[in-house]
Coordinates of C-alpha atoms in Angstrom, one line a residue:
X1 CA 88.4 73.0 103.2
X2 CA 88.5 74.0 99.6
X3 CA 91.9 74.9 98.1
X4 CA 91.9 78.3 96.3
X5 CA 94.7 80.0 94.4
X6 CA 94.7 82.8 97.0
X7 CA 96.9 82.3 100.1
X8 CA 94.7 84.9 102.0
X9 CA 91.4 83.0 101.3
X10 CA 90.2 79.8 102.9
X11 CA 86.7 78.4 102.1
X12 CA 84.8 75.6 103.9
X13 CA 81.8 75.0 101.7
X14 CA 80.3 72.5 104.2
X15 CA 80.1 74.9 107.1
X16 CA 80.0 78.0 104.8
X17 CA 82.9 79.5 106.8
X18 CA 85.3 81.8 104.9
X19 CA 88.5 83.3 106.2
X20 CA 89.5 86.4 104.1
X21 CA 91.8 89.2 105.1
X22 CA 90.0 92.3 103.7
X23 CA 93.1 94.4 104.3
X24 CA 95.4 92.2 102.2
X25 CA 96.5 94.3 99.2
X26 CA 96.2 91.2 96.9
X27 CA 92.5 91.1 97.8
X28 CA 91.5 94.8 97.7
X29 CA 93.6 95.6 94.6
X30 CA 91.5 93.1 92.6
X31 CA 88.6 91.6 94.5
X32 CA 86.8 90.3 91.5
X33 CA 88.6 86.9 91.2
X34 CA 87.9 86.3 94.9
X35 CA 84.3 87.0 94.4
X36 CA 84.3 84.5 91.5
X37 CA 85.8 81.9 93.9
X38 CA 83.0 82.7 96.4
X39 CA 80.4 82.2 93.8
X40 CA 81.9 78.9 92.8
X41 CA 82.1 77.5 96.3
X42 CA 80.2 79.5 98.9
X43 CA 78.0 82.4 97.7
X44 CA 76.5 82.8 101.1
X45 CA 79.1 82.6 103.9
X46 CA 80.1 83.5 107.4
X47 CA 83.2 85.8 107.2
X48 CA 85.3 84.8 110.1
X49 CA 87.3 88.0 110.4
X50 CA 84.1 90.2 110.2
X51 CA 82.0 87.8 112.4
X52 CA 79.0 88.2 110.1
X53 CA 77.0 86.6 107.3
X54 CA 77.6 87.8 103.8
X55 CA 75.5 87.3 100.6
X56 CA 77.0 87.5 97.1
X57 CA 74.3 85.9 94.9
X58 CA 72.5 88.4 92.7
X59 CA 69.0 87.2 93.6
X60 CA 69.7 87.1 97.3
X61 CA 71.4 90.5 97.3
X62 CA 68.6 92.1 95.2
X63 CA 66.0 90.5 97.5
X64 CA 67.6 91.5 100.7
X65 CA 67.9 95.1 99.6
X66 CA 64.1 95.1 99.2
X67 CA 63.1 92.8 102.1
X68 CA 61.2 94.8 104.7
X69 CA 62.1 92.2 107.4
X70 CA 65.5 93.9 107.3
X71 CA 66.4 97.5 107.8
X72 CA 69.2 100.0 108.2
X73 CA 68.1 100.9 111.8
X74 CA 67.4 98.5 114.7
X75 CA 67.0 100.8 117.7
X76 CA 63.6 101.9 116.6
X77 CA 62.3 98.4 117.3
X78 CA 64.6 97.3 120.2
X79 CA 66.8 98.8 122.9
X80 CA 70.6 98.5 123.1
X81 CA 70.2 96.4 126.3
X82 CA 67.8 93.9 124.6
X83 CA 70.3 93.5 121.8
X84 CA 73.5 93.6 123.9
X85 CA 74.9 96.5 121.9
X86 CA 77.6 98.7 123.4
X87 CA 76.9 102.2 124.5
X88 CA 77.8 105.0 122.1
X89 CA 81.4 106.1 122.2
X90 CA 82.1 109.6 123.3
X91 CA 85.1 110.1 121.0
X92 CA 82.8 109.8 117.9
X93 CA 79.8 111.7 119.3
X94 CA 80.0 114.4 116.5
X95 CA 80.1 111.7 113.8
X96 CA 77.1 109.9 115.5
X97 CA 75.2 113.2 115.6
X98 CA 75.9 113.9 111.9
X99 CA 74.7 110.4 111.1
X100 CA 71.6 110.4 113.3
X101 CA 69.3 111.6 110.6
X102 CA 71.2 110.3 107.5
X103 CA 69.0 109.1 104.7
X104 CA 71.3 106.0 104.5
X105 CA 70.6 105.0 108.1
X106 CA 66.8 105.7 108.5
X107 CA 63.7 103.5 108.1
X108 CA 60.1 104.7 107.4
X109 CA 58.4 106.8 108.4
X110 CA 61.4 109.2 109.0
X111 CA 63.1 108.0 105.9
X112 CA 60.0 108.5 103.8
X113 CA 59.5 112.1 105.1
X114 CA 63.2 113.1 104.4
X115 CA 63.5 111.3 101.1
X116 CA 60.2 112.9 99.8
X117 CA 61.5 116.4 100.5
X118 CA 64.8 115.7 98.7
X119 CA 63.7 113.4 95.9
X120 CA 62.3 116.1 93.6
X121 CA 65.8 117.5 93.0
X122 CA 67.2 114.1 91.9
X123 CA 64.6 112.8 89.5
X124 CA 65.9 112.2 86.0
X125 CA 63.9 115.0 84.3
X126 CA 65.3 117.5 86.8
X127 CA 68.8 116.2 86.6
X128 CA 68.9 116.3 82.8
X129 CA 68.6 120.1 82.9
X130 CA 72.2 120.1 84.3
X131 CA 73.6 118.7 81.1
X132 CA 75.0 122.0 79.7
X133 CA 76.6 122.7 83.1
X134 CA 78.2 119.3 83.3
X135 CA 79.5 119.6 79.7
X136 CA 81.0 123.0 80.4
X137 CA 82.7 121.8 83.6
X138 CA 84.3 118.8 81.8
X139 CA 85.7 121.0 79.0
X140 CA 87.0 123.6 81.5
X141 CA 88.8 121.0 83.4
X142 CA 90.4 119.4 80.3
X143 CA 91.3 122.9 78.9
X144 CA 93.6 123.3 81.9
X145 CA 95.7 120.2 81.2
X146 CA 95.2 119.2 77.5
X147 CA 98.3 120.9 76.3
X148 CA 100.5 119.2 78.9
X149 CA 100.2 115.7 77.3
X150 CA 99.9 114.1 80.7
X151 CA 97.7 114.4 83.8
X152 CA 96.8 112.8 87.1
X153 CA 93.1 112.3 86.3
X154 CA 91.6 112.0 89.7
X155 CA 92.8 115.4 91.1
X156 CA 92.6 117.3 87.8
X157 CA 89.2 115.9 86.6
X158 CA 87.4 113.3 88.5
X159 CA 87.5 115.2 91.8
X160 CA 86.3 118.4 90.3
X161 CA 83.1 117.4 88.4
X162 CA 81.0 115.5 91.0
X163 CA 81.9 117.7 94.0
X164 CA 81.2 120.9 92.1
X165 CA 77.9 119.7 90.7
X166 CA 76.5 118.4 94.1
X167 CA 77.7 121.5 95.9
X168 CA 76.0 123.8 93.4
X169 CA 72.8 121.8 93.6
X170 CA 72.7 122.1 97.3
X171 CA 73.8 125.7 97.4
X172 CA 77.5 125.5 98.5
X173 CA 79.9 127.8 96.7
X174 CA 82.4 126.3 94.2
X175 CA 85.4 127.5 96.3
X176 CA 84.4 125.1 99.1
X177 CA 85.1 122.1 96.9
X178 CA 88.6 121.3 98.2
X179 CA 87.5 121.5 101.8
X180 CA 84.4 119.4 101.1
X181 CA 86.7 116.7 99.7
X182 CA 89.0 116.8 102.8
X183 CA 86.0 116.5 105.1
X184 CA 84.5 113.7 103.1
X185 CA 87.7 111.6 102.8
X186 CA 88.1 111.8 106.6
X187 CA 84.4 111.1 107.2
X188 CA 84.1 108.0 105.1
X189 CA 87.0 106.2 106.7
X190 CA 84.5 105.3 109.4
X191 CA 83.1 102.8 107.0
X192 CA 86.4 101.1 106.1
X193 CA 87.6 97.7 107.3
X194 CA 90.2 97.9 109.9
X195 CA 89.7 101.5 110.8
X196 CA 92.0 102.8 113.6
X197 CA 91.2 105.1 116.5
X198 CA 93.1 107.8 114.6
X199 CA 90.7 107.3 111.7
X200 CA 87.8 107.6 114.1
X201 CA 89.1 110.8 115.7
X202 CA 89.8 112.4 112.3
X203 CA 86.2 111.4 111.1
X204 CA 84.7 112.9 114.3
X205 CA 86.7 116.2 113.8
X206 CA 85.6 116.3 110.2
X207 CA 82.0 115.7 111.2
X208 CA 82.1 118.5 113.7
X209 CA 83.6 121.0 111.3
X210 CA 81.3 119.9 108.5
X211 CA 78.2 120.3 110.7
X212 CA 79.3 123.7 111.9
X213 CA 79.8 124.9 108.3
X214 CA 76.4 123.5 107.2
X215 CA 74.7 125.1 110.2
X216 CA 76.0 128.5 109.1
X217 CA 74.7 128.0 105.6
X218 CA 71.3 126.9 106.9
X219 CA 71.1 130.1 109.0
X220 CA 71.7 132.1 105.8
X221 CA 69.0 130.2 103.9
X222 CA 66.5 130.7 106.7
X223 CA 67.1 134.4 106.5
X224 CA 67.1 134.5 102.7
X225 CA 66.0 131.6 100.5
X226 CA 67.7 131.0 97.1
X227 CA 67.0 128.7 94.2
X228 CA 68.9 125.7 95.6
X229 CA 68.1 122.4 97.3
X230 CA 69.1 123.6 100.8
X231 CA 66.6 126.4 100.6
X232 CA 64.0 124.0 99.5
X233 CA 64.7 121.7 102.4
X234 CA 64.7 124.6 104.9
X235 CA 61.4 126.1 103.8
X236 CA 59.3 123.2 102.5
X237 CA 56.8 121.4 104.8
X238 CA 55.9 117.8 104.6
X239 CA 52.6 117.0 106.2
X240 CA 52.8 120.2 108.1
X241 CA 56.3 119.6 109.4
X242 CA 59.6 121.4 108.6
X243 CA 62.9 119.6 108.9
X244 CA 64.7 120.3 112.2
X245 CA 68.2 121.7 112.1
X246 CA 69.7 118.3 113.0
X247 CA 67.8 116.7 110.1
X248 CA 68.9 119.4 107.8
X249 CA 72.6 118.9 108.8
X250 CA 72.5 115.1 108.5
X251 CA 70.8 115.3 105.1
X252 CA 73.1 117.9 103.7
X253 CA 76.2 116.0 104.8
X254 CA 75.0 112.7 103.4
X255 CA 74.1 114.3 100.1
X256 CA 77.4 116.1 99.8
X257 CA 79.4 112.9 100.6
X258 CA 77.4 110.4 98.6
X259 CA 76.9 112.9 95.8
X260 CA 80.6 112.8 94.8
X261 CA 82.6 110.2 96.7
X262 CA 81.5 107.2 94.6
X263 CA 81.4 109.1 91.3
X264 CA 85.0 110.2 91.7
X265 CA 86.0 106.5 92.2
X266 CA 83.9 105.4 89.3
X267 CA 85.3 107.9 86.8
X268 CA 88.8 106.5 87.6
X269 CA 87.6 102.9 87.6
X270 CA 85.9 103.3 84.3
X271 CA 88.8 105.0 82.5
X272 CA 91.2 102.4 83.8
X273 CA 88.9 99.5 82.7
X274 CA 88.5 101.0 79.2
X275 CA 92.2 101.5 78.8
X276 CA 93.4 98.2 80.3
X277 CA 90.9 96.2 78.2
X278 CA 92.0 98.1 75.0
X279 CA 88.4 98.8 74.1
X280 CA 87.8 101.2 71.2
X281 CA 86.4 104.5 72.5
X282 CA 84.9 105.3 69.1
X283 CA 82.8 102.1 69.4
X284 CA 82.1 102.5 73.1
X285 CA 80.8 106.1 72.8
X286 CA 79.4 105.9 69.2
X287 CA 76.0 107.2 70.3
X288 CA 73.8 107.6 73.4
X289 CA 72.9 103.9 73.6
X290 CA 76.4 102.5 73.3
X291 CA 77.6 105.2 75.8
X292 CA 74.9 104.1 78.3
X293 CA 75.7 100.5 78.0
X294 CA 79.4 101.2 78.4
X295 CA 78.8 103.2 81.6
X296 CA 76.5 100.4 83.0
X297 CA 79.1 97.7 82.2
X298 CA 81.8 99.8 83.9
X299 CA 79.5 100.1 87.0
X300 CA 78.9 96.4 86.9
X301 CA 82.5 95.2 86.7
X302 CA 84.2 97.9 88.8
X303 CA 81.6 99.1 91.3
X304 CA 82.8 101.9 93.6
X305 CA 80.8 100.7 96.7
X306 CA 81.1 97.0 97.6
X307 CA 79.2 96.4 100.8
X308 CA 75.8 97.4 102.2
X309 CA 74.6 96.2 105.6
X310 CA 71.2 95.7 107.2
X311 CA 69.7 94.5 110.5
X312 CA 67.2 91.7 110.8
X313 CA 64.1 93.5 112.3
X314 CA 62.5 90.2 113.3
X315 CA 63.5 86.5 113.5
X316 CA 63.8 85.3 109.9
X317 CA 65.3 82.5 107.9
X318 CA 67.1 83.1 104.6
X319 CA 69.1 80.6 102.5
X320 CA 68.9 78.1 105.3
X321 CA 70.4 80.5 107.9
X322 CA 68.4 81.6 110.9
X323 CA 68.7 85.2 111.9
X324 CA 67.5 86.6 115.2
X325 CA 66.2 90.2 115.5
X326 CA 69.2 92.5 115.8
X327 CA 71.6 90.3 113.7
X328 CA 73.5 92.2 111.1
X329 CA 73.7 90.9 107.5
X330 CA 75.8 92.2 104.7
X331 CA 75.4 92.2 100.9
X332 CA 78.4 92.5 98.6
X333 CA 77.0 94.5 95.8
X334 CA 80.1 94.2 93.6
X335 CA 80.0 90.4 93.9
X336 CA 76.3 90.2 93.0
X337 CA 77.3 92.1 89.8
X338 CA 79.6 89.1 89.0
X339 CA 77.1 86.3 89.7
X340 CA 77.5 83.8 86.8
X341 CA 73.9 82.8 87.2
X342 CA 72.9 86.3 86.2
X343 CA 75.8 87.5 83.9
X344 CA 77.5 85.3 81.4
X345 CA 81.3 85.4 81.5
X346 CA 81.0 87.8 84.4
X347 CA 84.7 88.8 84.8
X348 CA 84.8 89.9 81.1
X349 CA 84.3 93.6 80.2
X350 CA 81.5 93.4 77.6
X351 CA 80.0 96.8 76.8
X352 CA 77.4 95.3 74.5
X353 CA 76.0 93.2 77.4
X354 CA 72.2 93.3 77.9
X355 CA 71.5 90.9 80.8
X356 CA 69.7 93.1 83.3
X357 CA 70.5 95.8 85.9
X358 CA 73.6 95.9 88.0
X359 CA 73.3 96.5 91.7
X360 CA 76.0 99.1 92.1
X361 CA 73.4 101.7 93.3
X362 CA 71.6 99.3 95.5
X363 CA 67.8 98.6 95.4
X364 CA 64.7 99.1 97.4
X365 CA 63.9 102.2 99.5
X366 CA 67.6 102.9 100.0
X367 CA 68.4 102.8 96.2
X368 CA 71.0 105.6 95.8
X369 CA 69.0 108.9 95.5
X370 CA 71.9 110.4 93.4
X371 CA 72.0 107.6 90.8
X372 CA 70.5 109.7 88.1
X373 CA 73.1 112.5 88.7
X374 CA 76.0 110.0 88.8
X375 CA 74.8 108.3 85.6
X376 CA 74.4 111.6 83.8
X377 CA 77.9 112.7 84.9
X378 CA 79.5 109.5 83.7
X379 CA 77.5 109.4 80.4
X380 CA 78.8 113.0 79.7
X381 CA 82.3 112.9 81.2
X382 CA 83.6 109.7 79.7
X383 CA 82.9 110.5 76.0
X384 CA 84.2 114.0 76.3
X385 CA 87.4 112.8 78.0
X386 CA 88.2 110.2 75.2
X387 CA 87.1 112.6 72.4
X388 CA 89.3 115.4 73.7
X389 CA 92.3 113.2 74.4
X390 CA 92.8 110.7 71.6
X391 CA 95.5 108.3 72.2
X392 CA 94.9 108.2 75.9
X393 CA 97.2 105.7 77.7
X394 CA 98.0 104.7 81.3
X395 CA 101.4 106.1 82.1
X396 CA 101.9 104.3 85.4
X397 CA 100.3 101.2 86.9
X398 CA 97.5 102.6 89.1
X399 CA 97.5 101.8 92.8
X400 CA 94.2 100.9 94.4
X401 CA 93.3 102.7 97.6
X402 CA 93.4 100.8 100.9
X403 CA 89.8 101.7 101.6
X404 CA 87.8 98.5 101.3
X405 CA 84.8 98.3 101.1
X406 CA 85.0 101.2 98.7
X407 CA 86.9 100.6 95.5
X408 CA 88.9 103.4 93.9
X409 CA 92.4 104.4 92.8
X410 CA 95.0 106.4 94.7
X411 CA 95.8 108.1 91.4
X412 CA 95.5 107.6 87.6
X413 CA 98.5 108.9 85.6
X414 CA 97.7 109.3 81.9
X415 CA 99.5 110.4 78.8
X416 CA 98.3 111.1 75.2

């Protein structure tokens, strides 16, 4: 057994067994040093508490995300009985229904069909047209608190920009923003380590209410199309097929959730990183190129989503480990971003870094469809924030949310 400086982490490099309490605040508040220890001793490991194999190496994670021998679904190639999977649970039936046609959970050909219909709205040249709207939203939000000299940034700024933009793109009115945030926060607790039955019931309730609301908006767009993404999805055929109502509901919910949840976290993470490292905003945001590099380095070192999981669709061997069809494997995206074989001095914030792409948005067919929008929002919002509020400082040590495997702050209190 390898000794580590972390009392909550035990590593056996010989057997590649790791014991790590994912709910320990000393881990989820700052997981990067733990990831560094894993890279040093055991980059591919069996996580005892999660009863699953995890990969942290950049090349392995990047390869696994693209490997067609693995997939997000398994029941399209095997039955529950064959795999020994439990029956669906009735108390989360609404959540399961909302997830049934999620882009995040499907494999081709269904994934290809749904993604093709949605993709046009998220390509970079289409997203760039939103620049004036994003700029205006940033300034409007800052106008409301600039004179105060202090702000809780997440609620006053980070929450507002991404949820407003994704809602407008889909065709949901701005005033629904606060409710969308409530549904989303309850919904995504289904993905957290150590979720409780209360979390599951709250997620199921949110899924039911969310789906009922979206169903009503779909009915309006069927009756009268508008210039929005939902109308496009309702009325556009792909190879002679229209999306079913269930497909429309799942796709809308995943776009609304994924379209803001990670970006809210990343705005907070990036501002915290910049302020705590005492980097000079004038240098970081001197021009478009330095801004882009700053954003990418913030994404690399403080990724908002840490884990992505897939099933082995066939018997396969990887890094000396034999997987049977139906086995689940997990990739720690945030740890891959810290692989010293890929990034020099990986725990250091170096905005001038030019060592290749981070994996914060994934890779392969499930690469985040909203990445161009998230990147544009970050490239616009961060420079405006630091330009409008010179002398920005952290007023109170920020607390990290107990929501692993997401990574974000409870609040970010700032002064200037």
